[in-house]
mmCIF file of C-alpha atoms in Angstrom:
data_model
loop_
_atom_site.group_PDB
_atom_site.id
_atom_site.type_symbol
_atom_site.label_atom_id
_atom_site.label_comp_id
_atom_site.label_asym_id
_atom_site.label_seq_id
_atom_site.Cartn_x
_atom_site.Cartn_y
_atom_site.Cartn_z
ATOM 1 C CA UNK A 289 7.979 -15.831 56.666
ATOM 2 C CA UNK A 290 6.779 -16.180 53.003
ATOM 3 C CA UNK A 291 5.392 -19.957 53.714
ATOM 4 C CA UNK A 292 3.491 -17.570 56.215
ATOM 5 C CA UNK A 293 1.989 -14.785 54.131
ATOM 6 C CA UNK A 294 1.231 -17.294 51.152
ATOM 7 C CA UNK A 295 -1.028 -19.138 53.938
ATOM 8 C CA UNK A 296 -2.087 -15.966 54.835
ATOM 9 C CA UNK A 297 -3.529 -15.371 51.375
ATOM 10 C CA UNK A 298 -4.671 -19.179 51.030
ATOM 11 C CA UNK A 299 -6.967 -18.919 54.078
ATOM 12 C CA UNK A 300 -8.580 -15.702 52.959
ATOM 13 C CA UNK A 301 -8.878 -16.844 49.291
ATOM 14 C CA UNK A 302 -10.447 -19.394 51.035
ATOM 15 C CA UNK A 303 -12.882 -17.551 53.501
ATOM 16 C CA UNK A 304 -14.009 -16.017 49.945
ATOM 17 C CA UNK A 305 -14.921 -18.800 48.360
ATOM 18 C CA UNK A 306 -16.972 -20.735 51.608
ATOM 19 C CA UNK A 307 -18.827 -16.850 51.955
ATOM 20 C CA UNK A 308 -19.506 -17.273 48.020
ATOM 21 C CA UNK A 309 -18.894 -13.484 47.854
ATOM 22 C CA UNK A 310 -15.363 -12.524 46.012
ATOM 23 C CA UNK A 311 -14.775 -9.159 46.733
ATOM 24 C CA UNK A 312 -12.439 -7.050 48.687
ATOM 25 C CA UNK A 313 -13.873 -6.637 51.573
ATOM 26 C CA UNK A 314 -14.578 -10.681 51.955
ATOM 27 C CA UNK A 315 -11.038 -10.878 51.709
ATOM 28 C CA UNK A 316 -9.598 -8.672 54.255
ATOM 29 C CA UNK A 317 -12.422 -10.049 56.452
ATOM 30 C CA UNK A 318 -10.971 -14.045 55.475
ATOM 31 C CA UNK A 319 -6.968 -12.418 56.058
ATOM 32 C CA UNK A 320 -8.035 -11.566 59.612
ATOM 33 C CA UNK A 321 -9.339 -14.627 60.427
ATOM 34 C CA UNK A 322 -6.685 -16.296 59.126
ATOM 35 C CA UNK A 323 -3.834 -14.196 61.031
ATOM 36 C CA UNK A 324 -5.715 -14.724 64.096
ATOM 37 C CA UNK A 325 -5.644 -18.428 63.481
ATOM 38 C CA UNK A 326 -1.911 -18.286 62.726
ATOM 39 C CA UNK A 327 -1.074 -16.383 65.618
ATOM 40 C CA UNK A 328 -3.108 -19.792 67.355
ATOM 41 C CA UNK A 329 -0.847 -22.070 65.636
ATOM 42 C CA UNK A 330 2.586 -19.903 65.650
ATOM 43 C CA UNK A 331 4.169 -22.613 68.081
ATOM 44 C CA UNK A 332 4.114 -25.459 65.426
ATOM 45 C CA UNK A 333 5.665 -23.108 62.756
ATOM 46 C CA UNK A 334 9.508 -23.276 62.604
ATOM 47 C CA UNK A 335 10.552 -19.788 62.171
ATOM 48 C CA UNK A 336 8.371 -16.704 64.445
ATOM 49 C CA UNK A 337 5.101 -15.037 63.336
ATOM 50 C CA UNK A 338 5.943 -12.658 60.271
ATOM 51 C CA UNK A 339 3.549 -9.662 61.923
ATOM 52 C CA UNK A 340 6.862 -8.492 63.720
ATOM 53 C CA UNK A 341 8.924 -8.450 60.735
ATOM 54 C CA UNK A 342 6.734 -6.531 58.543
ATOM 55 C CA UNK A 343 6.684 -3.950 61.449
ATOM 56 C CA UNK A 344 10.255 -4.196 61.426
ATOM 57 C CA UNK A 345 9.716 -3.170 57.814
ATOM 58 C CA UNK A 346 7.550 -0.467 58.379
ATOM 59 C CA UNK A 347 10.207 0.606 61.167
ATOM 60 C CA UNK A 348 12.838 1.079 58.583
ATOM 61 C CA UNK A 349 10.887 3.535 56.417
ATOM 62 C CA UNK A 350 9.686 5.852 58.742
ATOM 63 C CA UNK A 351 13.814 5.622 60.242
ATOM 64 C CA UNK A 352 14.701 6.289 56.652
ATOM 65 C CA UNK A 353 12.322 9.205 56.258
ATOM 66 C CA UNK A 354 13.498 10.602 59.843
ATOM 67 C CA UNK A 355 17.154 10.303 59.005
ATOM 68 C CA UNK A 356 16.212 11.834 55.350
ATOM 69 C CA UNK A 357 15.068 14.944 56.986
ATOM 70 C CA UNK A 358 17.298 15.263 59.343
ATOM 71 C CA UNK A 359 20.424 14.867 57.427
ATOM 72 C CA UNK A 360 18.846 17.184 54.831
ATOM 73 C CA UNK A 361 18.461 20.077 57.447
ATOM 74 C CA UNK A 362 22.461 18.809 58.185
ATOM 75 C CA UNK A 363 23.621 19.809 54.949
ATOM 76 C CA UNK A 364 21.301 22.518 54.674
ATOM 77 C CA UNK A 365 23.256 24.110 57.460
ATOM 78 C CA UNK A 366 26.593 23.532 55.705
ATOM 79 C CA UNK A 367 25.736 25.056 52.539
ATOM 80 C CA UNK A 368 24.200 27.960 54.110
ATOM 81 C CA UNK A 369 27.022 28.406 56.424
ATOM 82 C CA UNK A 370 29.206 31.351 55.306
ATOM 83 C CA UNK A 371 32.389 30.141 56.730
ATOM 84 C CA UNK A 372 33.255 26.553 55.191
ATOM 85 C CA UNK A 373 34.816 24.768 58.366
ATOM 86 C CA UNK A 374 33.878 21.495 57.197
ATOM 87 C CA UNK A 375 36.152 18.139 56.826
ATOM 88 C CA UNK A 376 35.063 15.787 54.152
ATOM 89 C CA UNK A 377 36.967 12.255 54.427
ATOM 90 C CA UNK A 378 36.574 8.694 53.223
ATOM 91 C CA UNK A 379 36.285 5.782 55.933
ATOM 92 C CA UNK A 380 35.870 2.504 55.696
ATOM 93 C CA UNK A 381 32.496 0.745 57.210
ATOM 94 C CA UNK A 382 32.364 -2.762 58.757
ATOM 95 C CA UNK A 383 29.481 -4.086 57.815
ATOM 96 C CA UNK A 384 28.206 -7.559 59.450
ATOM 97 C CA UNK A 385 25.236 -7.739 57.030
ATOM 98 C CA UNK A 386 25.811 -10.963 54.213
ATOM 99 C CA UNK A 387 23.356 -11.557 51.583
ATOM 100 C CA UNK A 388 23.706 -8.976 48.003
ATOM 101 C CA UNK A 389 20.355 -7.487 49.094
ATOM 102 C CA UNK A 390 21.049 -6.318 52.699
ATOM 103 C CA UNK A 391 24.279 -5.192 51.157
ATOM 104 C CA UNK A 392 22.222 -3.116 48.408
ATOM 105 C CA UNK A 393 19.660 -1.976 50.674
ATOM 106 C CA UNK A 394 22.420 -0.512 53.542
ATOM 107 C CA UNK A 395 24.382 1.239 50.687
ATOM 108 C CA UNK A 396 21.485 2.869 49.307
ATOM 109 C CA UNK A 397 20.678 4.603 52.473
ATOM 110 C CA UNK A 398 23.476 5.400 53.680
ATOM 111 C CA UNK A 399 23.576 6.911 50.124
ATOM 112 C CA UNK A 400 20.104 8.899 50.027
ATOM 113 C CA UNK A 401 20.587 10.230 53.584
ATOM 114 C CA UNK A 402 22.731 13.662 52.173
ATOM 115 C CA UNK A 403 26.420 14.132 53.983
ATOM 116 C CA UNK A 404 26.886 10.587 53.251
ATOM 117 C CA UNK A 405 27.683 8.165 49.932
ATOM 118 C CA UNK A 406 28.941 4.779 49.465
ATOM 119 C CA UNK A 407 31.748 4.974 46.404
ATOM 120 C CA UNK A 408 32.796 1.104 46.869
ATOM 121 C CA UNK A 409 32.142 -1.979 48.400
ATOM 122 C CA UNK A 410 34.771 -4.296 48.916
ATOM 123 C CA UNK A 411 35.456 -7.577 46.950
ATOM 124 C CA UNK A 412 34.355 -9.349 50.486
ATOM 125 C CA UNK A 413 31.183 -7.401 50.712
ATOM 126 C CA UNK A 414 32.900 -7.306 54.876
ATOM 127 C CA UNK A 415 34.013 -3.027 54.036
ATOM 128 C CA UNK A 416 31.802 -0.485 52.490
ATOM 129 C CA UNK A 417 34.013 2.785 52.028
ATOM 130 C CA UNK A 418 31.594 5.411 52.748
ATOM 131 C CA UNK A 419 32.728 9.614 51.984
ATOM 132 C CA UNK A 420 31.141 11.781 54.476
ATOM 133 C CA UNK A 421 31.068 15.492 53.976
ATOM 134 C CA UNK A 422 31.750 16.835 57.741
ATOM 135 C CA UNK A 423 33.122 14.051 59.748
ATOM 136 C CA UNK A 424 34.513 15.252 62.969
ATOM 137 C CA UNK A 425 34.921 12.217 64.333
ATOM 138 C CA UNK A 426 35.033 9.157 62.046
ATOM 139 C CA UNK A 427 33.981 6.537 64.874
ATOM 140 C CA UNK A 428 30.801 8.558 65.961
ATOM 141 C CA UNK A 429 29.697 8.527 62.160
ATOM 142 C CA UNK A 430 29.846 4.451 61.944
ATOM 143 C CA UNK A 431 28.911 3.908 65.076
ATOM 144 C CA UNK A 432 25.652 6.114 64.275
ATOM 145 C CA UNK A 433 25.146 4.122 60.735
ATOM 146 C CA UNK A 434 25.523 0.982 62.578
ATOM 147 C CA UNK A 435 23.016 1.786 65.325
ATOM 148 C CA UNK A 436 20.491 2.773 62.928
ATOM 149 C CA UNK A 437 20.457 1.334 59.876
ATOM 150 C CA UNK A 438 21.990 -1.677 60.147
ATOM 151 C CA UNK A 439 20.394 -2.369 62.956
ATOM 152 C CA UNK A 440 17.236 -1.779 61.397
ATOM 153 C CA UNK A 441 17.954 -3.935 58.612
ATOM 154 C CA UNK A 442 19.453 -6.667 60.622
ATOM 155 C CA UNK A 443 15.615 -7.134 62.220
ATOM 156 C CA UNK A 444 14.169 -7.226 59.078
ATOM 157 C CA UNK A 445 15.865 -10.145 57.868
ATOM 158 C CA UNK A 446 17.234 -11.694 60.701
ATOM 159 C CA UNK B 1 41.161 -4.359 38.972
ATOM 160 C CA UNK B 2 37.814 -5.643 39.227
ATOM 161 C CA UNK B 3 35.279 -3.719 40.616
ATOM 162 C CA UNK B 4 32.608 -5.215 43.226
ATOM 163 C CA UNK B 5 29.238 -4.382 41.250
ATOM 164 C CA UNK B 6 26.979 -5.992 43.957
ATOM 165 C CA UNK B 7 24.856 -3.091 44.370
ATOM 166 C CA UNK B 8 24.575 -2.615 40.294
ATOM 167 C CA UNK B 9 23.624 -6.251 39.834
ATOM 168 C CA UNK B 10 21.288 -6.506 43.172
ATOM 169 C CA UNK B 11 19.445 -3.171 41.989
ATOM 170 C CA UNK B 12 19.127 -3.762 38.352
ATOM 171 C CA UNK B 13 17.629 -7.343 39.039
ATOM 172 C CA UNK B 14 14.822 -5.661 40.835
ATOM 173 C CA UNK B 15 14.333 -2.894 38.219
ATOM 174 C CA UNK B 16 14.278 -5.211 35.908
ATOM 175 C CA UNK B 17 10.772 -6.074 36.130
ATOM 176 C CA UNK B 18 9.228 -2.898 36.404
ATOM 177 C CA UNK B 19 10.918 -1.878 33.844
ATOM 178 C CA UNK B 20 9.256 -4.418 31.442
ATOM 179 C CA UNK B 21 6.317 -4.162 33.222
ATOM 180 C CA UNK B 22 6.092 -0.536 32.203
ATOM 181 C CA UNK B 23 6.797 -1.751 28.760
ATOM 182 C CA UNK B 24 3.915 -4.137 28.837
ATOM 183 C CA UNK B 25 1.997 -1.167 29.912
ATOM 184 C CA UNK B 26 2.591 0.934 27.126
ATOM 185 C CA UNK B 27 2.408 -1.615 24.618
ATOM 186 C CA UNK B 28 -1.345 -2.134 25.293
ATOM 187 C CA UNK B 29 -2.025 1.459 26.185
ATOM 188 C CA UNK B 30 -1.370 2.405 22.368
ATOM 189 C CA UNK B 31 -4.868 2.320 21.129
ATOM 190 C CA UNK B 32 -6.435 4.814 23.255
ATOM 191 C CA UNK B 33 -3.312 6.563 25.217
ATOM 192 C CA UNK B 34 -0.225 7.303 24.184
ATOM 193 C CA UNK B 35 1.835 4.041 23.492
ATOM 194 C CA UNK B 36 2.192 1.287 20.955
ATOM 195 C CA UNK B 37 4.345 -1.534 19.861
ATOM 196 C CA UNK B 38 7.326 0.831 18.779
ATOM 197 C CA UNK B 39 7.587 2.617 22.363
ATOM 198 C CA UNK B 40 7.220 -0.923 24.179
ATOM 199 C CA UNK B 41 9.984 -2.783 22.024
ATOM 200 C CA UNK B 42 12.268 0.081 22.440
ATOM 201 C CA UNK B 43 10.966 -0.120 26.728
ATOM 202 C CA UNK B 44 11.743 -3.881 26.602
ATOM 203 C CA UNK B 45 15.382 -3.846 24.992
ATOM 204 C CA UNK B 46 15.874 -1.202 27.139
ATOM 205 C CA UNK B 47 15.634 -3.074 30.076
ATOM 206 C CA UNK B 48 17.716 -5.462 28.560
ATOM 207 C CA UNK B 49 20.786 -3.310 27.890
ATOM 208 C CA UNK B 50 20.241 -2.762 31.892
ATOM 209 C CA UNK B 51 20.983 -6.317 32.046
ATOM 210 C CA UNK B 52 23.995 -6.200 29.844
ATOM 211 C CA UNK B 53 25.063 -3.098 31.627
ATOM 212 C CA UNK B 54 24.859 -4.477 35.145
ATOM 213 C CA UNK B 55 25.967 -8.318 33.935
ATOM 214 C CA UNK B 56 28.125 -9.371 30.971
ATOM 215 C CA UNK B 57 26.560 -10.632 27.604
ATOM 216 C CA UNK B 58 27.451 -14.403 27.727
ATOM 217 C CA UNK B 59 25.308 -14.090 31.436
ATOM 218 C CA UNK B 60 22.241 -12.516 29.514
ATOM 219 C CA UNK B 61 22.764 -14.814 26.620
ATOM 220 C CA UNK B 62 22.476 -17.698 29.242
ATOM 221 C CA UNK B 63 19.572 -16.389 30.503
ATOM 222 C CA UNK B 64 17.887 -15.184 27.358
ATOM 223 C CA UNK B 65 18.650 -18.059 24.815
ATOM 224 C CA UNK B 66 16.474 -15.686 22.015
ATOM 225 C CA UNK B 67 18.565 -15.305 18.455
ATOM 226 C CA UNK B 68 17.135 -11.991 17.938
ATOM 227 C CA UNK B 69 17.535 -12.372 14.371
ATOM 228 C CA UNK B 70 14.979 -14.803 14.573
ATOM 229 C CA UNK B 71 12.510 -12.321 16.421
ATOM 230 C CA UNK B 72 12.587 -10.185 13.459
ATOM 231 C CA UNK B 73 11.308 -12.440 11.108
ATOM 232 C CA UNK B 74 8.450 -13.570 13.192
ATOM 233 C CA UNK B 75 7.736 -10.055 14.109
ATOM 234 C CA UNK B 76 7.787 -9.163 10.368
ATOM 235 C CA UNK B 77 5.267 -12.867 9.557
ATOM 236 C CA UNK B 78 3.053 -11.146 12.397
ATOM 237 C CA UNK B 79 2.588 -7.730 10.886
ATOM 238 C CA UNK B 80 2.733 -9.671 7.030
ATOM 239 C CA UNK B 81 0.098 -12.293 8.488
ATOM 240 C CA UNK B 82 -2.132 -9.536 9.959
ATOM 241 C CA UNK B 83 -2.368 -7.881 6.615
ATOM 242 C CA UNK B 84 -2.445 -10.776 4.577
ATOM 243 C CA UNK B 85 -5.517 -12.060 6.979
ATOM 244 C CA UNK B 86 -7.769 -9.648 5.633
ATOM 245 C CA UNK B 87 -7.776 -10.946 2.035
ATOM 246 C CA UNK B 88 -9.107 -14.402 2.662
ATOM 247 C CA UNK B 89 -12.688 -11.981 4.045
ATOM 248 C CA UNK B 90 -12.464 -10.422 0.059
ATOM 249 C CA UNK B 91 -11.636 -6.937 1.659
ATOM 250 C CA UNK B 92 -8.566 -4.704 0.777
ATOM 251 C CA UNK B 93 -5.262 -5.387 2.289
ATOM 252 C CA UNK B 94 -4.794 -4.270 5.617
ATOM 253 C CA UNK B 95 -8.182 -4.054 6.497
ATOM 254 C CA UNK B 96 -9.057 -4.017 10.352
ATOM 255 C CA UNK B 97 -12.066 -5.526 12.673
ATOM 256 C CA UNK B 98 -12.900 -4.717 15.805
ATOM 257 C CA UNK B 99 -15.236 -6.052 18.314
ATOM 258 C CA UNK B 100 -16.099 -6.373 21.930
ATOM 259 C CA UNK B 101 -15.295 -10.054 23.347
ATOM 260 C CA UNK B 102 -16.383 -11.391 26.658
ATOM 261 C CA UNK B 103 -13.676 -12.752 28.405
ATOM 262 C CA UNK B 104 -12.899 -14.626 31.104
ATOM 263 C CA UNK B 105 -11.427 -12.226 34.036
ATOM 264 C CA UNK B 106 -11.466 -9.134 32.327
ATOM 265 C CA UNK B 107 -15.010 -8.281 31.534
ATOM 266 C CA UNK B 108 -16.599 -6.893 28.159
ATOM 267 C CA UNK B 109 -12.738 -6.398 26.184
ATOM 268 C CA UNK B 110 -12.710 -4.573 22.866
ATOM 269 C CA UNK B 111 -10.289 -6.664 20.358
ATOM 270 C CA UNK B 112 -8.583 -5.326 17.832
ATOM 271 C CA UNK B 113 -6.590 -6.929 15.029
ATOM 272 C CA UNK B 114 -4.200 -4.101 14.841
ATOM 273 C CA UNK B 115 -3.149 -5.141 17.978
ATOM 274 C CA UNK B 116 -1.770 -8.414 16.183
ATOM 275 C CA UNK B 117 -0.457 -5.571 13.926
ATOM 276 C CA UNK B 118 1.352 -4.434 16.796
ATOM 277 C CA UNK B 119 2.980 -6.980 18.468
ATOM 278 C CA UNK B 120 4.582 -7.800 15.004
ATOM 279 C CA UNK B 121 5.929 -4.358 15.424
ATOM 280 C CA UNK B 122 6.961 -4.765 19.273
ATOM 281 C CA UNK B 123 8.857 -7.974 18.449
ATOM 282 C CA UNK B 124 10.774 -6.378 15.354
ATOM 283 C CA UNK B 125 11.847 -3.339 17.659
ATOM 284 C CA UNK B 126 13.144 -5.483 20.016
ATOM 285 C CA UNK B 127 15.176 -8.182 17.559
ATOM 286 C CA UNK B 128 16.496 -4.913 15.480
ATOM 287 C CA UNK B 129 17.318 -2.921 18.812
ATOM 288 C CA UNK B 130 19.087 -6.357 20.450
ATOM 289 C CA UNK B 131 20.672 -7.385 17.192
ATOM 290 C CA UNK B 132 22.374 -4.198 17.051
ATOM 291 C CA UNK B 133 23.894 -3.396 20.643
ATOM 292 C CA UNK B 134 24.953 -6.623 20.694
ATOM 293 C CA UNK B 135 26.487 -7.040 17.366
ATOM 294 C CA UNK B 136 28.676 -4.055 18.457
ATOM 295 C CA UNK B 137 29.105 -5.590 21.664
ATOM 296 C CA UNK B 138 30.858 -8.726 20.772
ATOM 297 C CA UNK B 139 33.340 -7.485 18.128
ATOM 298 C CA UNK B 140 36.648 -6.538 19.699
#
């Protein structure tokens, strides 16, 4: 994916130079080109095209805004509720995601979404232990974390 | 019990370089906005302490082999030198020029030897600053 961008940027440095006109527009012009020309040649690269994976990221932000709101308008509804019927607990998370950065990444939304926070991770990075303010049903709440955001992450660096 | 600091270390790697990025910032934003050597040195060994927070100090000494001791003397021979500089023109100590350069990449530049001034006074910040937390640091 890098090897991709950084010929991505070669190309259109490139274009710039042949037009003899270094500006921005030249470039964005060159960067075109030289997608289209990688999306030509994307069956003698080794891994896929990277167009799908920075969609992927662009998919996880707008998730992560969604999920913001939404869980904001959750607690919302808590606070403002005048009988507290709620059940805070602590439950442990399976996570399949390796490397330190998915790891971060997961914990810190899970974190910023409100009703949710990640206290620990375990010394396997395998468990994150996750306290929820309301959960009703502990199995509903990771399977929903898994389905989004780990899913979401998982296509980013898969 | 030792803790798992993954998401600590992973976050404070990234910050990291915006932090000193930022410092960078200010330190060359002092003669016209608000800014200057002192605020920059103090930005920098901030972001250092990060590291030292996140990691332990024999990993940051690995990866910063600086004896900050040493980076306040040549801090102190850069502000000394800038001053001193002025006498071989026959003008008063601590005398300043100024000009516009033309440089490469960034156009018409106005120069300044306070700047000089300056980073003698960003580098001492950061050796006093570093000295410090991590003379009270290592003693048990």
């Amino acid at each position: 994916m890098a090897f991709q961008i950084l010929l991505n940027f070669f190309l259109a440095f490139l274009w710039m130079f042949l037009q003899v006109s270094i500006n921005s527009k030249t470039f964005i012009i060159g960067y075109l080109i030289g997608l289209i020309l990688i999306y030509g040649m994307r069956r003698f690269f080794k891994t896929e095209l990277y167009v799908r994976r920075v969609f992927a990221i662009i998919y996880l932000t707008l998730l992560f805004f969604k999920e913001l709101i939404m869980a904001n308008i959750d607690v919302l509804k808590v606070i403002l509720k005048p009988k507290l019927d709620i059940q805070p607990g602590i439950f442990a998370l399976p996570t399949e995601l390796k490397s330190d950065w998915e790891i971060t990444l997961l914990a810190n939304l899970i974190t910023l979404t409100p009703g949710t926070l990640v206290i620990d991770v375990s010394d396997d990075q395998k468990i994150l232990y996750v306290h929820a303010i309301d959960v009703p049903d502990v199995q509903d709440a990771i399977n929903g974390i898994k389905e989004s955001f780990e899913k979401a992450i998982m296509e980013v660096s898969r | 019990m030792k803790t798992n600091d993954v998401i600590l270390q992973t976050t404070s790697k990234v910050v990291f370089f915006i932090i000193i990025l930022f410092a960078i910032h200010l330190f060359f934003a002092g003669h016209y906005h608000p800014g200057g050597g002192f605020v920059g040195g103090l930005m920098t060994s901030g972001a250092i302490v990060l590291l030292l927070l996140a990691f332990d100090i024999k990993t940051v000494a690995k990866g910063f082999p600086i004896d900050y001791k040493i980076l306040i003397g040549v801090g102190l021979l850069f502000a000394i030198g800038t001053a001193a500089g002025s006498l071989i023109f026959n003008v008063p100590f601590f005398t300043h020029v100024f000009g516009d350069v033309y440089l490469p990449l960034f156009g018409e530049t106005s120069l300044h030897t306070a700047m000089l001034f300056d980073l003698g006074v960003y580098l001492v910040v950061i050796g006093v600053t570093m000295t410090i937390i991590q003379t009270i640091g290592e003693s048990e």
